[in-house]
CSV table of C-alpha atoms in Angstrom, one decimal:
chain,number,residue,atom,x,y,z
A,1,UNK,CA,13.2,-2.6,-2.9
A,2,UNK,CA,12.2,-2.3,0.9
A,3,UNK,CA,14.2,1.0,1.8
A,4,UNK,CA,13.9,4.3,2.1
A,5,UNK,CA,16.5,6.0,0.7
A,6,UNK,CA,17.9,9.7,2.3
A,7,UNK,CA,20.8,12.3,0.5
A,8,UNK,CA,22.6,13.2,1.8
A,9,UNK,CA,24.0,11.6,4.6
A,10,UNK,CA,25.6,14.9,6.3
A,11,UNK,CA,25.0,18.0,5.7
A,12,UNK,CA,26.8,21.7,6.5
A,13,UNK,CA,25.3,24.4,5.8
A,14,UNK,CA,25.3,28.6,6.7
A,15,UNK,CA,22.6,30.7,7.8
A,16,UNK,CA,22.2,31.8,4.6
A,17,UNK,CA,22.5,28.6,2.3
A,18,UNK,CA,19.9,27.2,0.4
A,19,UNK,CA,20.3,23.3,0.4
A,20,UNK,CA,17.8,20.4,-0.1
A,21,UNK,CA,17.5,16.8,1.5
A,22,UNK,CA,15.8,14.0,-0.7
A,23,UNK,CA,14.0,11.1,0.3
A,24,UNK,CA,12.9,8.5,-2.3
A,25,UNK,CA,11.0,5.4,-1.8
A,26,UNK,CA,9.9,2.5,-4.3
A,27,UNK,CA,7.4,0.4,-2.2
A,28,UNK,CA,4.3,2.1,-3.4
A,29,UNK,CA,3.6,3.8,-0.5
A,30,UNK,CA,1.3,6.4,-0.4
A,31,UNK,CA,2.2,8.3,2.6
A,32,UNK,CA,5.5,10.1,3.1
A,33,UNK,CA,6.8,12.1,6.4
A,34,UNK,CA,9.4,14.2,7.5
A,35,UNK,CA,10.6,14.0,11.4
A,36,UNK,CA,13.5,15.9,13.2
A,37,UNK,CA,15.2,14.5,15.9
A,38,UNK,CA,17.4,15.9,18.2
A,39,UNK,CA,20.0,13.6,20.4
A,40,UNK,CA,18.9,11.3,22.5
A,41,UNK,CA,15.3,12.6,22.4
A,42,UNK,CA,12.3,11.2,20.0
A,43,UNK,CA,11.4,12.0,16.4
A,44,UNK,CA,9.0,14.6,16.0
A,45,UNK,CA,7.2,15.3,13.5
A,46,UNK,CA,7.0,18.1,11.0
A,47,UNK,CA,5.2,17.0,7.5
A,48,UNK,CA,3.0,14.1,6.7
A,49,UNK,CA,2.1,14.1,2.5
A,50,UNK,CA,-0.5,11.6,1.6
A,51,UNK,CA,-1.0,10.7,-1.9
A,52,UNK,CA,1.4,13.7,-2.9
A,53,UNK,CA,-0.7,16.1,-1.0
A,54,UNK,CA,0.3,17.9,2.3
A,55,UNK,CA,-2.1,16.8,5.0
A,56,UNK,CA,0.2,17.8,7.7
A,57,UNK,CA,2.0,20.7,8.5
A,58,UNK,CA,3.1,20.4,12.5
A,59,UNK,CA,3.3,24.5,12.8
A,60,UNK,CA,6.8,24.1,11.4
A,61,UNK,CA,8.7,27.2,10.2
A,62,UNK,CA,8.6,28.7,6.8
A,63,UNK,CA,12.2,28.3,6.1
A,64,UNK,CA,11.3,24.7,6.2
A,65,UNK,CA,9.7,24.1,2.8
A,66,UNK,CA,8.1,20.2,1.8
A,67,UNK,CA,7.6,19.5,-1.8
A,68,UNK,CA,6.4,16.4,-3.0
A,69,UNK,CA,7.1,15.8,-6.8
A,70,UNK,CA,5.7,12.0,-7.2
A,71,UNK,CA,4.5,9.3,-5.3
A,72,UNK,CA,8.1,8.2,-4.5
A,73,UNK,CA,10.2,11.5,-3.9
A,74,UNK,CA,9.8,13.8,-0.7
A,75,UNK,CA,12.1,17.0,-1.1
A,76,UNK,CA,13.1,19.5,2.4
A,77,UNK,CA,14.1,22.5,1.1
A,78,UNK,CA,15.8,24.6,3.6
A,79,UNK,CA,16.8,28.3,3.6
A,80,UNK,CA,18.0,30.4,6.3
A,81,UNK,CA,17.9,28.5,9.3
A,82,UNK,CA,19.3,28.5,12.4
A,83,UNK,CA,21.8,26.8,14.2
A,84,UNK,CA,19.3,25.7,16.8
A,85,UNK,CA,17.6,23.6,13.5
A,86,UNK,CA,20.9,21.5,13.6
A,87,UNK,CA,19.6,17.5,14.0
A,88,UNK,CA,18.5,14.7,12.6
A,89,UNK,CA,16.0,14.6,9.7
A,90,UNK,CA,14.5,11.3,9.2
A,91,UNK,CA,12.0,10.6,6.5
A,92,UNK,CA,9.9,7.3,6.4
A,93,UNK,CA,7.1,6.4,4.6
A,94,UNK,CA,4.0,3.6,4.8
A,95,UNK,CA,1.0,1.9,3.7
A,96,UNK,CA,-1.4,4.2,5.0
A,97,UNK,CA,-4.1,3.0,7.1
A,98,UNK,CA,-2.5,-0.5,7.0
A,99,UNK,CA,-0.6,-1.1,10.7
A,100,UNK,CA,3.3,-1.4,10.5
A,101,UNK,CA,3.9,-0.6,7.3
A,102,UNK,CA,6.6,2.6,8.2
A,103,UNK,CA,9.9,2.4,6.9
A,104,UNK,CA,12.7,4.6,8.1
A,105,UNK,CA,15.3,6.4,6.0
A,106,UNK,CA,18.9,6.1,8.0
A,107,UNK,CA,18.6,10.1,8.0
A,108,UNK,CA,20.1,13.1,7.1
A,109,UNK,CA,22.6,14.5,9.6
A,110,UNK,CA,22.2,18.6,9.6
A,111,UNK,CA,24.8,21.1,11.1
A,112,UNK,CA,24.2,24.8,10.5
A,113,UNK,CA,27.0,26.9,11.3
B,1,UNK,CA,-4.4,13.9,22.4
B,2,UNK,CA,-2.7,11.0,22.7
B,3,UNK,CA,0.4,10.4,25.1
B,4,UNK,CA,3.4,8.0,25.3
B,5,UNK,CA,5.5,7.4,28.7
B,6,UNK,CA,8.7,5.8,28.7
B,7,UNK,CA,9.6,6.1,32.4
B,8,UNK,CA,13.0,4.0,32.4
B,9,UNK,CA,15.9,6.5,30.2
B,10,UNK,CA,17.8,3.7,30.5
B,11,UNK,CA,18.2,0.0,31.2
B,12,UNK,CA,20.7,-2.5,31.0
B,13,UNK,CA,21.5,-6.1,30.9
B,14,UNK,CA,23.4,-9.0,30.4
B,15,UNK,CA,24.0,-10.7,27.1
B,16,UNK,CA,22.0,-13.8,26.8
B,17,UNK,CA,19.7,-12.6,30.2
B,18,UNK,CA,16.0,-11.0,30.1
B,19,UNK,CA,15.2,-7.1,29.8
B,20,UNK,CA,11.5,-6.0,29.9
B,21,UNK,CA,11.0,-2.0,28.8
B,22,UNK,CA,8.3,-0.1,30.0
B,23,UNK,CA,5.8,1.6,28.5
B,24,UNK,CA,2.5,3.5,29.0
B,25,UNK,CA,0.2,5.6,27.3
B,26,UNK,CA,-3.3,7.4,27.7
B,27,UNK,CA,-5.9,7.4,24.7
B,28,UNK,CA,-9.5,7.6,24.6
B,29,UNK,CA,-9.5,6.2,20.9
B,30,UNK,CA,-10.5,1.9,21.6
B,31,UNK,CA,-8.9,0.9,18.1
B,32,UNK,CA,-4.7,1.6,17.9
B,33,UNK,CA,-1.7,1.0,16.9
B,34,UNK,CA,1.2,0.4,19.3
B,35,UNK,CA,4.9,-0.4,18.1
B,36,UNK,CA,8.4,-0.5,19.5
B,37,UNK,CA,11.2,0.9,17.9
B,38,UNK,CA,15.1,0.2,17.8
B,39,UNK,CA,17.6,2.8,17.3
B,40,UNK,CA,20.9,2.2,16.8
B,41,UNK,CA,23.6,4.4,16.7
B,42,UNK,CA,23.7,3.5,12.7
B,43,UNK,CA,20.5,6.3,13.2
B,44,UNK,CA,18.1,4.0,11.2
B,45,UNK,CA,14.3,3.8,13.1
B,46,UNK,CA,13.8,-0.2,12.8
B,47,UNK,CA,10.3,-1.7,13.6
B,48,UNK,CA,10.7,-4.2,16.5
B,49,UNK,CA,7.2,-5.1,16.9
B,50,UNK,CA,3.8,-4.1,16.4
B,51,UNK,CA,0.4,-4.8,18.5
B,52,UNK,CA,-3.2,-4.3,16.7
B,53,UNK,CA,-5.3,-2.5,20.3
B,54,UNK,CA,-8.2,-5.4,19.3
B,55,UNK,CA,-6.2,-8.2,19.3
B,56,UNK,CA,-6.2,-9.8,22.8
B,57,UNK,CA,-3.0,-12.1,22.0
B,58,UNK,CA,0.1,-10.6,22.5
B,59,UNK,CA,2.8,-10.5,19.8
B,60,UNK,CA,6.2,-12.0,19.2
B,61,UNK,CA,8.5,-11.9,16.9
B,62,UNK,CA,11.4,-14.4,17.7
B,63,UNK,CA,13.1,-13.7,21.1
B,64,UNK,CA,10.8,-10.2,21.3
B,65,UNK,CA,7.5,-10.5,23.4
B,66,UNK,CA,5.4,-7.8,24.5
B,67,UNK,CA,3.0,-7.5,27.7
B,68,UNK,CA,0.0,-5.7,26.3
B,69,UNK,CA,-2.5,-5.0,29.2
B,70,UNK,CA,-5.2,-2.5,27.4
B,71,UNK,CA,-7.5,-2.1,30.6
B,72,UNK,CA,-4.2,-0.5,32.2
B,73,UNK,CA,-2.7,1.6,29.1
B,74,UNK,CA,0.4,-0.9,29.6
B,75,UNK,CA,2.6,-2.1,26.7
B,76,UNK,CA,6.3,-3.9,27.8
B,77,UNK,CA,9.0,-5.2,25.9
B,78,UNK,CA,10.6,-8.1,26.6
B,79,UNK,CA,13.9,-8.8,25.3
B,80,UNK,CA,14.9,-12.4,25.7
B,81,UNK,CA,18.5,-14.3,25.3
B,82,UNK,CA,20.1,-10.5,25.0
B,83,UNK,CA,22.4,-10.2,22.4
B,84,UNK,CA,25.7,-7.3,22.1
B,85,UNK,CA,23.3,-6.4,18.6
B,86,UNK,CA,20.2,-5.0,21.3
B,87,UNK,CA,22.1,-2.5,22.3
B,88,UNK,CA,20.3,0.9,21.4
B,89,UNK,CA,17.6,3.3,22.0
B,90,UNK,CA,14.1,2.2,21.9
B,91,UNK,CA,11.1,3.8,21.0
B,92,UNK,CA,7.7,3.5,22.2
B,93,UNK,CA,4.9,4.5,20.1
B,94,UNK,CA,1.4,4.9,19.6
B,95,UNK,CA,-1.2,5.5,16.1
B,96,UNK,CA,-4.5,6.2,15.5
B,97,UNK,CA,-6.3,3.4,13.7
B,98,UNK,CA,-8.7,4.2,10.5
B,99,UNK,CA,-9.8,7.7,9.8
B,100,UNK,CA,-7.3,8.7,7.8
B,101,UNK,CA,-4.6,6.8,4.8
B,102,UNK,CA,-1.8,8.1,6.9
B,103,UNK,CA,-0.8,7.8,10.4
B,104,UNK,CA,0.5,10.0,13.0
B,105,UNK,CA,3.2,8.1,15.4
B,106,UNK,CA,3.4,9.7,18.5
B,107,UNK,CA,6.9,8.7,20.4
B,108,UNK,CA,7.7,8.2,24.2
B,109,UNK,CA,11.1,9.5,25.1
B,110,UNK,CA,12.9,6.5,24.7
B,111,UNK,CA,15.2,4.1,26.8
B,112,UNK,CA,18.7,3.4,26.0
B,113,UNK,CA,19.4,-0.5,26.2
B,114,UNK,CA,22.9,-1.2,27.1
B,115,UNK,CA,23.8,-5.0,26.9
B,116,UNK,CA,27.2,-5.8,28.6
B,117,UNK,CA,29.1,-8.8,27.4
């Protein structure tokens, strides 16, 4: 298994929703991030977990929660937001310190209305 | 902190012709990472090719070549024999080596890649 796997694929959701996106990988990787992308512009980061520990948390907002269960699962629990938070949420994982070794999820496709 | 500069938003070409994609950067780090990255409109971020900062030779991965000039903070893509499939954004971007067993990629802005039949 060489993927990284993202549910859903779209997602609507109101200001006042609580909803989750899931990522889940099976290549042993150690390191797992989420990045939000907004059209036509570059991924940027928001959480880096590295060996199911958050080591990076890019100043993002509270409503924005990570949660890392096992080496293979990376959870975004979102509550509240706002429609500017509409966008792409792409989760990838790798290797570590090894070069290349990111893998992409397809993404999750977020509207808030 | 590092930087990534994609200067071209967007490029296009003939299928079966040559495209080269700019790119520059600005580090003070002397051991790196630098990658390109292929977006599609299927959304998925799909490695392209990868270039260890120590290695003098430049890499290649079938009909993708990059120009890797580290004096100049340069780092090109060349796209060769351009297929309808090329057509996408790409990514430019830049890690850290060692330190740490994760990596931060840090993105240019990107250049959409239009190939016209």
């Amino acid at each position: 298994d060489t993927e990284v796997t993202q549910t859903p694929k779209h997602l609507v959701m109101g200001m006042t929703n609580k909803k989750s996106l899931k990522c889940e990988q099976h290549m042993g990787h150690r390191a797992m991030y989420w990045y939000k992308q907004k059209a036509k512009k570059p991924p940027e980061l928001m959480f880096v977990y590295s060996y199911e520990k958050l080591s990076i948390n890019e100043s993002v907002p509270s409503r924005f929660s990570p949660e890392c269960p096992n080496s293979s699962l990376l959870n975004l629990h979102l509550h509240a937001l706002q429609p500017e938070d509409s966008a792409l949420y792409l989760c990838a994982s790798s290797l570590g310190i090894l070069p290349g070794g990111y893998t992409f999820g397809s993404g999750t496709r977020l509207t808030v209305v | 902190a590092q930087t990534v500069t994609q200067s071209q938003p967007e490029m296009s070409v003939q299928e079966a012709e040559t495209v080269t994609l700019s790119c520059t950067y600005d580090t003070s780090e002397s051991d790196y990472y630098l990658f390109w990255y292929k977006q599609p409109p299927s959304r998925q971020m799909i490695l392209v090719i990868r270039q260890e900062a120590y290695k003098q030779q430049n890499a290649t991965e079938n009909r993708f070549s990059v120009n890797f000039q580290k004096a100049a903070k340069s780092f090109s893509l060349k796209i060769s024999d351009s297929q309808l499939g090329d057509a996408a954004m790409y990514f430019c971007a830049y890690r850290n080596a060692g330190g740490t067993s994760y990596g931060k990629l840090t993105f240019g802005q990107g250049t959409i890649l239009t190939v016209h039949p």
